Every structure is written in structure tokens, then in C-alpha cells.
mmCIF file of C-alpha atoms and ligand atoms in Angstrom:
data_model
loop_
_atom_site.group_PDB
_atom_site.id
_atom_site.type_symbol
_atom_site.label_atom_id
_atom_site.label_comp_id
_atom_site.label_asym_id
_atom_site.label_seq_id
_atom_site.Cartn_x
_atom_site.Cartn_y
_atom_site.Cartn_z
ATOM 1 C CA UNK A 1 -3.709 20.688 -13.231
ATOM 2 C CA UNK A 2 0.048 20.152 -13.711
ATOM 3 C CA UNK A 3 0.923 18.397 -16.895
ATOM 4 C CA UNK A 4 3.568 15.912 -16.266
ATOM 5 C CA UNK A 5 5.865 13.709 -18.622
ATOM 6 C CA UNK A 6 4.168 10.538 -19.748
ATOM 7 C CA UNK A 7 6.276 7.722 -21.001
ATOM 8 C CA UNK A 8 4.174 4.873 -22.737
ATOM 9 C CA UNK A 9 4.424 1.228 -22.789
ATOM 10 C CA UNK A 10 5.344 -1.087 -25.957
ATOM 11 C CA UNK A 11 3.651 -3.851 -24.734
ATOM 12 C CA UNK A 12 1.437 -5.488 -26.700
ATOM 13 C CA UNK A 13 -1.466 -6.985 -23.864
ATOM 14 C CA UNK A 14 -1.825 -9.862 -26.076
ATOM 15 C CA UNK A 15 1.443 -11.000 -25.009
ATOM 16 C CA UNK A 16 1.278 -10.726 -21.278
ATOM 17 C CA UNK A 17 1.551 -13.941 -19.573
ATOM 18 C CA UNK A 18 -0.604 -13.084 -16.531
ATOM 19 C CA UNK A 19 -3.566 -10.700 -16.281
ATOM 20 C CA UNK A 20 -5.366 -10.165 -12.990
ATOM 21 C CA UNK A 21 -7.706 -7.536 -11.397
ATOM 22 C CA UNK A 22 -7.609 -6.698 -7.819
ATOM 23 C CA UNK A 23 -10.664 -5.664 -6.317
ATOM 24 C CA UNK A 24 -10.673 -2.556 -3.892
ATOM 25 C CA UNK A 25 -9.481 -3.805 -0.557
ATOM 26 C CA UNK A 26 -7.946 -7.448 -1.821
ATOM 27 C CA UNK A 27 -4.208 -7.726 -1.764
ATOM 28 C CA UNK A 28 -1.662 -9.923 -4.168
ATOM 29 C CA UNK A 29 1.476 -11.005 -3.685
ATOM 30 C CA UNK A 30 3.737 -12.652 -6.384
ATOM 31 C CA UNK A 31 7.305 -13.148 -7.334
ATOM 32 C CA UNK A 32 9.050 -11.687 -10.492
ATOM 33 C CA UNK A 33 11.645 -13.184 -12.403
ATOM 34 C CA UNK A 34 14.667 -10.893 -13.487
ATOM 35 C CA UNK A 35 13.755 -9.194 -16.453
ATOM 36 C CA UNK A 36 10.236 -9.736 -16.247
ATOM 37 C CA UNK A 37 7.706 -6.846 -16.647
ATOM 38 C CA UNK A 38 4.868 -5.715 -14.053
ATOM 39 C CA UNK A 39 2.354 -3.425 -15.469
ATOM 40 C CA UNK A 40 -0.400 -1.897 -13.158
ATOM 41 C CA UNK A 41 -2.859 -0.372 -13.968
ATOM 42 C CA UNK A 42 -5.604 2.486 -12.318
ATOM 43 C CA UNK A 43 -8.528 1.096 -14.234
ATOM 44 C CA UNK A 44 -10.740 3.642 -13.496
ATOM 45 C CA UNK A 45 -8.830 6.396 -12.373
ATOM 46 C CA UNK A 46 -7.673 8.134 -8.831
ATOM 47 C CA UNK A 47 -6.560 4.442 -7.078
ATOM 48 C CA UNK A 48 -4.265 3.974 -4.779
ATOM 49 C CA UNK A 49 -2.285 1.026 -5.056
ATOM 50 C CA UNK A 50 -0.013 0.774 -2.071
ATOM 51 C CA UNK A 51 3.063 -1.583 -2.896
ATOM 52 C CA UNK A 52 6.059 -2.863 -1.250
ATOM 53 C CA UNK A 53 9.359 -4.997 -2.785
ATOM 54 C CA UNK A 54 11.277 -7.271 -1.550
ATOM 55 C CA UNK A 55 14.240 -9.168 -2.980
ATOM 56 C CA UNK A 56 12.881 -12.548 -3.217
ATOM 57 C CA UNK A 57 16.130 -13.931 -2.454
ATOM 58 C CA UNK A 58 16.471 -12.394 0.578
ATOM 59 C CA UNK A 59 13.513 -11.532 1.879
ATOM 60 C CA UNK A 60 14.638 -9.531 4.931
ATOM 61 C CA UNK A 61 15.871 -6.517 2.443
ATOM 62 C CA UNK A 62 12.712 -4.919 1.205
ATOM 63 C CA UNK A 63 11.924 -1.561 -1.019
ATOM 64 C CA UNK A 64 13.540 1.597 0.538
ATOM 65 C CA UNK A 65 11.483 5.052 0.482
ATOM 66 C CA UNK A 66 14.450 6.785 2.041
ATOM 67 C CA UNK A 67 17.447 4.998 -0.486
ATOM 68 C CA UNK A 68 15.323 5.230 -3.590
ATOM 69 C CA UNK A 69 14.723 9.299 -2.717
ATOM 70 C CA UNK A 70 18.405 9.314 -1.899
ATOM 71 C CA UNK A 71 19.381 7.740 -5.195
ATOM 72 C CA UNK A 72 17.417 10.106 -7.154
ATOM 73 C CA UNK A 73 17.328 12.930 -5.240
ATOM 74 C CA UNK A 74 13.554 13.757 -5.738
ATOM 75 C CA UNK A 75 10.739 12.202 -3.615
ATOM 76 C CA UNK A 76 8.354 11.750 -6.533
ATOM 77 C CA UNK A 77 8.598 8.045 -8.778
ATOM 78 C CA UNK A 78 8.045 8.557 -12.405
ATOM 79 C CA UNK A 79 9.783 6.681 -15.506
ATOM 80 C CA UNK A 80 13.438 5.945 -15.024
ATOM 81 C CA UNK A 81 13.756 5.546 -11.048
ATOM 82 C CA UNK A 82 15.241 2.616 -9.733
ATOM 83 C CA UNK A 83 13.661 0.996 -6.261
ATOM 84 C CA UNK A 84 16.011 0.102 -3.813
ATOM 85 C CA UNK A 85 16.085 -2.171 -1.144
ATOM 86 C CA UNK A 86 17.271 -1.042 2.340
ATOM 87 C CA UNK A 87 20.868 -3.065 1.433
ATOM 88 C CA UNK A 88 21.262 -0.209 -1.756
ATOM 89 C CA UNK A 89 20.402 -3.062 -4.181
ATOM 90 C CA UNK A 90 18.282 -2.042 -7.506
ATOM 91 C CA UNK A 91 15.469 -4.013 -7.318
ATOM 92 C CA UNK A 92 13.389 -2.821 -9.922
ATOM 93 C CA UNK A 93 12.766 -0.151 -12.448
ATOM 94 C CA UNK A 94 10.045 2.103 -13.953
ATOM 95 C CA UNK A 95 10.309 1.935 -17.541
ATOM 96 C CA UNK A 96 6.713 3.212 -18.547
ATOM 97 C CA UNK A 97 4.449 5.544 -16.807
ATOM 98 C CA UNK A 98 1.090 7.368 -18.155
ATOM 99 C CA UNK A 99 0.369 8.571 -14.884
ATOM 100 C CA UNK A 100 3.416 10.570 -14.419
ATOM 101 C CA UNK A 101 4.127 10.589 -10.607
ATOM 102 C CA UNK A 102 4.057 8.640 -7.837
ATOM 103 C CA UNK A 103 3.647 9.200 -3.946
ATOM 104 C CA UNK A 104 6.662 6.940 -1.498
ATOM 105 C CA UNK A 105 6.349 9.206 1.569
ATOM 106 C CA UNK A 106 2.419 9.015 2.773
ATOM 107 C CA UNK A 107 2.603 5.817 3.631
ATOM 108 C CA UNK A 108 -0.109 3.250 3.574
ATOM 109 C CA UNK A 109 -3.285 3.249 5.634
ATOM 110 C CA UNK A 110 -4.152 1.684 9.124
ATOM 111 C CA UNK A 111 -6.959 0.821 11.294
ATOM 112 C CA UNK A 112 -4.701 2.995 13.592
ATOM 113 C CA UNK A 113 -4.133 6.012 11.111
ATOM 114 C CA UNK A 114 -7.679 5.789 10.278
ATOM 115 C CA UNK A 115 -8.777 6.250 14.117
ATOM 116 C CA UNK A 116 -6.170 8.859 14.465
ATOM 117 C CA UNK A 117 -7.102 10.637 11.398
ATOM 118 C CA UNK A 118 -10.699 11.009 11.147
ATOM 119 C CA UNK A 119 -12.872 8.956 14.142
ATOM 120 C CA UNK A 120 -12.790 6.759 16.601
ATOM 121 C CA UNK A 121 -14.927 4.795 15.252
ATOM 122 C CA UNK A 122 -13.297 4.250 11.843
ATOM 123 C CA UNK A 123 -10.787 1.615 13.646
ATOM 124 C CA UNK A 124 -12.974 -1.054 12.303
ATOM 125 C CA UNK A 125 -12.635 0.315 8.276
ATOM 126 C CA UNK A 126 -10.859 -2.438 6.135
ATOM 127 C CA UNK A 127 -7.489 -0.764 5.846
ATOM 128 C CA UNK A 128 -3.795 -1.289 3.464
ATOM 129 C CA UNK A 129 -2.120 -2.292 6.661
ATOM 130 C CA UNK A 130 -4.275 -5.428 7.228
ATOM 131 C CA UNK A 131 -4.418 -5.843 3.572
ATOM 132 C CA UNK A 132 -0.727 -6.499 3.690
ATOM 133 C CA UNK A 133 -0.796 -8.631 6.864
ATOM 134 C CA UNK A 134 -3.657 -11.260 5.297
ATOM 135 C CA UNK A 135 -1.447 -11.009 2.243
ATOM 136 C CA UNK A 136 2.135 -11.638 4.174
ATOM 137 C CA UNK A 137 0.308 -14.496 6.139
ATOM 138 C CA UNK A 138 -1.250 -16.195 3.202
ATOM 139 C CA UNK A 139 1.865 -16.686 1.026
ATOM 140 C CA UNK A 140 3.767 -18.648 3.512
ATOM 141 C CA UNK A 141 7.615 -18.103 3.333
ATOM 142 C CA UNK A 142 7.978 -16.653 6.668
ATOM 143 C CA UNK A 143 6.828 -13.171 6.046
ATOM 144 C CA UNK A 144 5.235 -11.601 8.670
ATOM 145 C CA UNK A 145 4.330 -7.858 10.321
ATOM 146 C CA UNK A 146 7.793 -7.339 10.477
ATOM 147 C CA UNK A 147 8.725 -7.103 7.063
ATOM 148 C CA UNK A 148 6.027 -4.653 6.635
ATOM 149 C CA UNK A 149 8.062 -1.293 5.803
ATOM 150 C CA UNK A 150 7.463 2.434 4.454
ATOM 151 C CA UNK A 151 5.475 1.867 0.810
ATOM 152 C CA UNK A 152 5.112 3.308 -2.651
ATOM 153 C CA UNK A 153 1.475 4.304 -2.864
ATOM 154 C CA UNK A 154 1.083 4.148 -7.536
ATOM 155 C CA UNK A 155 -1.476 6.861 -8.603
ATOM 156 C CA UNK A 156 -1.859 8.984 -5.294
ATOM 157 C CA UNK A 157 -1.346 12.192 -4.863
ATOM 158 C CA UNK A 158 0.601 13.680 -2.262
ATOM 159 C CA UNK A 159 2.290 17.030 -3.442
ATOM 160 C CA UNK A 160 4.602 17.959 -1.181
ATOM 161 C CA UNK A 161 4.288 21.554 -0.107
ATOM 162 C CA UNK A 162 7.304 24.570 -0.070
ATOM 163 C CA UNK A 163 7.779 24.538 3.382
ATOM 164 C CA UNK A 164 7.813 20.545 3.322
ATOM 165 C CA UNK A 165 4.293 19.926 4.733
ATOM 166 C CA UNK A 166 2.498 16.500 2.654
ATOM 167 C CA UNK A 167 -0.971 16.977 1.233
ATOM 168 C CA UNK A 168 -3.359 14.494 0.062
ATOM 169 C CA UNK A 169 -4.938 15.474 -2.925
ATOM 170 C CA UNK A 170 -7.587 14.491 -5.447
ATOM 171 C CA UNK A 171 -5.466 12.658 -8.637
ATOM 172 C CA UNK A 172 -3.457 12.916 -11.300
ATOM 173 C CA UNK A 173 -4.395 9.612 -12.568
ATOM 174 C CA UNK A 174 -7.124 8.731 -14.844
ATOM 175 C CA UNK A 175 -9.013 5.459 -15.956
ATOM 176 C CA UNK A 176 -6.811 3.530 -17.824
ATOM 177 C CA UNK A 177 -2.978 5.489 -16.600
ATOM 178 C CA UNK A 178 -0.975 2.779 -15.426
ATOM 179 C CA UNK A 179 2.886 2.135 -14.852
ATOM 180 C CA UNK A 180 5.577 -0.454 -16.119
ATOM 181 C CA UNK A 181 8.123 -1.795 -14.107
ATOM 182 C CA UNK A 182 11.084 -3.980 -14.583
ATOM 183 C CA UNK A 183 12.648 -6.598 -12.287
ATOM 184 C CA UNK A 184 16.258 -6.529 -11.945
ATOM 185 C CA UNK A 185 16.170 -9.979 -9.935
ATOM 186 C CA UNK A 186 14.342 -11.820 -7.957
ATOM 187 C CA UNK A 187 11.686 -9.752 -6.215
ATOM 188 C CA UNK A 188 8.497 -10.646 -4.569
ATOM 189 C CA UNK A 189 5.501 -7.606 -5.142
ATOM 190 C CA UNK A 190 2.619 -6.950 -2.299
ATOM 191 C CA UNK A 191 -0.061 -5.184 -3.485
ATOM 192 C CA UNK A 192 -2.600 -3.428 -1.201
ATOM 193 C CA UNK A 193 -5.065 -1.764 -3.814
ATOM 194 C CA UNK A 194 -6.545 0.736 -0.873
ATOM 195 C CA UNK A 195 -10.238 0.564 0.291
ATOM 196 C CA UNK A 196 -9.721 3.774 2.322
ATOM 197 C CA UNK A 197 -13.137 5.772 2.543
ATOM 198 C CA UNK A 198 -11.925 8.921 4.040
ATOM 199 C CA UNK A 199 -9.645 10.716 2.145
ATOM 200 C CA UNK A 200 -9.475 12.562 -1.345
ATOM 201 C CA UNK A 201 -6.515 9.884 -2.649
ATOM 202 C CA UNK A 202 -9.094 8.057 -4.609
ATOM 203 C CA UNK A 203 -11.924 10.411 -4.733
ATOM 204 C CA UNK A 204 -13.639 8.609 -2.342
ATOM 205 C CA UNK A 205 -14.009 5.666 -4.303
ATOM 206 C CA UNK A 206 -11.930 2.873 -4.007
ATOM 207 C CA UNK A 207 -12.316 0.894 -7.567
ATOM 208 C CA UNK A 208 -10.257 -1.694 -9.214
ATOM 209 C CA UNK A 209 -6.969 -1.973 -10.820
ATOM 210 C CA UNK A 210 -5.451 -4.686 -12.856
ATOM 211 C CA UNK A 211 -1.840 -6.011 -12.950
ATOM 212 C CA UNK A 212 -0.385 -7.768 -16.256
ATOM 213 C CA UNK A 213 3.142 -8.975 -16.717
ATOM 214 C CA UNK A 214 5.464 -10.059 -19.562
ATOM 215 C CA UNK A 215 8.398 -11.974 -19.705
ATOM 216 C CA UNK A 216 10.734 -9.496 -21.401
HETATM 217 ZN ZN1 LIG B 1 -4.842 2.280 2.084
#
């Protein structure tokens, strides 16, 4: 396996102001102050926990794959890239990261990618997509299915091949890798942690992961 860069936290948990685990399949939405700190983490290894941004003060500019690749110039998120918004604003930043790399180009799961991709009949499996919608729905400041936009999925795998083809692959992450982020002003998370039963992104095992922050 490839041995990537790990950049650790120096966080102490006892001083986290919130601590909460999201079961497979639940969602979470919340809103970060500037300059506080969102830690998630892949409790028990191989999760996928899709995520999308949005600048809490205006709500209609959300995370962008496409400007944060741009920015960087390299599709994978590890410590020091800055998420942008569609507008070029820096919304956050990854300050810590014992995973190492993170997918923003195999976008989150569907009942329609999951019909498309493996059966029919899988249309019915709970899915990121829906995830988001309950979550969108539920926190009630005019978010709906159109804010919904290309995601960051934290601890998947999806090596990008020389010729440019995607792959989904069994992880890089382990039980207890998890990443650090930074707000740089007002901006509202959605968490998806992925039930999806039918590919290799989390071993076929969708499990828990937890999400701690710290103002400061
Ligand atoms: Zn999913």
C-alpha cells in the first residue's frame, strides 16, 4: 500500500466543545464559526463520509470540487488544501490529516447511481443522496435539492488511474484516521456518513464515524 504523509492533530479531545457519532446512513448538518475546528473521524476504518460546504452566509455558494482542484492543482485533499466555494472564496482548511488523502471527484451515492451501477433492484438501498435531502429538509433555512452539488467523499478511495479513468478501491484509512479542518467563516457542514452496500469504498461495511469540534 502507498504510504502517504500524515499530519497529526494537537487537539486535546478533552477540550472539544461538541462530540457526536453518526451512525452509518444518518446525516448532520451544523454551522461553524470562523476559526472553529471540525475533526472527523473514520472510527473504525474504510468510511466514507460524503460532505459538502456551504458559506453560511450565503448559502447559495457551496464547496467547489472543480475550484478547490484548480487552486491546488491536484485532485486529491490532504493537509494544507483550502475548500472553495463556487464564488473562489476559502471556506475552510485542512490542517490535520492521519488518513492522508481524500477523494472530491466520485461523487456521492444515489438511489439512481445505485440502480445504474449494480441492479435494478438496488433503487430502494438507503443512499448519500437522500441522506443529504432528509438532512437539507430538516434544518430549515431554505436549503433544498438544489443546493445539493459535487462532494468531498473523507476516507474513500478513488485513485485516479494514468490514462484518467477513477477506481474505487478498498482504503487507505484505518480505525481511528481522521481529519481536522478549519473554518475560515461562516460555513454550514452536511454530512452523509455513506450506507452504500455495494462497493469496495468501505469494505462493504458501512460503520460509524464521529465528529468533534473546538473553538480555536
Ligand atoms: Zn454514499
Amino acid at each position: 500500500m502507498e504510504t502517504l504523509t500524515q499530519i497529526a492533530s494537537t487537539k486535546n479531545i478533552n477540550e472539544a466543545i461538541f462530540l457526536k457519532k453518526i451512525l452509518a446512513g444518518d446525516g448532520w448538518m451544523y454551522e461553524l464559526e470562523p476559526g472553529q475546528v471540525l475533526r472527523i473521524v473514520d472510527l473504525e476504518g474504510n468510511q466514507a463520509a460524503d460532505t459538502i460546504f456551504f458559506d453560511s452566509d450565503n448559502p447559495e455558494d457551496h464547496y467547489s470540487a472543480v475550484a478547490t482542484i484548480n487552486t491546488q492543482s491536484n485532485i486529491y485533499l490532504t493537509a494544507g488544501s483550502v475548500l472553495k466555494a463556487e464564488s473562489g472564496k476559502s471556506l475552510l482548511k485542512i490542517i490535520a490529516d492521519t488518513c492522508g488523502r481524500h477523494d472530491t471527484v466520485g461523487g456521492s451515492c444515489s438511489a439512481q447511481s445505485n440502480s445504474v451501477r449494480y441492479a435494478h433492484e438496488k433503487v430502494v438501498m438507503h443512499n448519500c443522496r437522500d441522506t443529504f435531502m432528509l438532512q437539507l429538509a430538516l434544518f430549515g433555512k431554505n436549503y433544498s435539492k438544489k443546493d445539493l452539488a459535487p462532494n468531498i467523499n473523507f476516507f474513500m478511495n478513488v485513485p485516479v488511474t494514468k490514462d484518467g479513468g477513477l477506481k474505487f478501491e478498498d482504503g487507505l484509512s484505518a480505525p481511528g484516521k481522521y481529519v481536522e479542518l478549519i473554518s475560515l467563516c461562516r460555513t454550514t457542514v452536511l454530512i452523509s456518513n455513506c450506507p452504500q452496500l455495494n462497493n469496495p469504498c468501505n469494505a462493504y461495511n458501512p460503520t460509524p464515524i464521529e465528529v468533534l469540534i473546538w473553538n480555536q
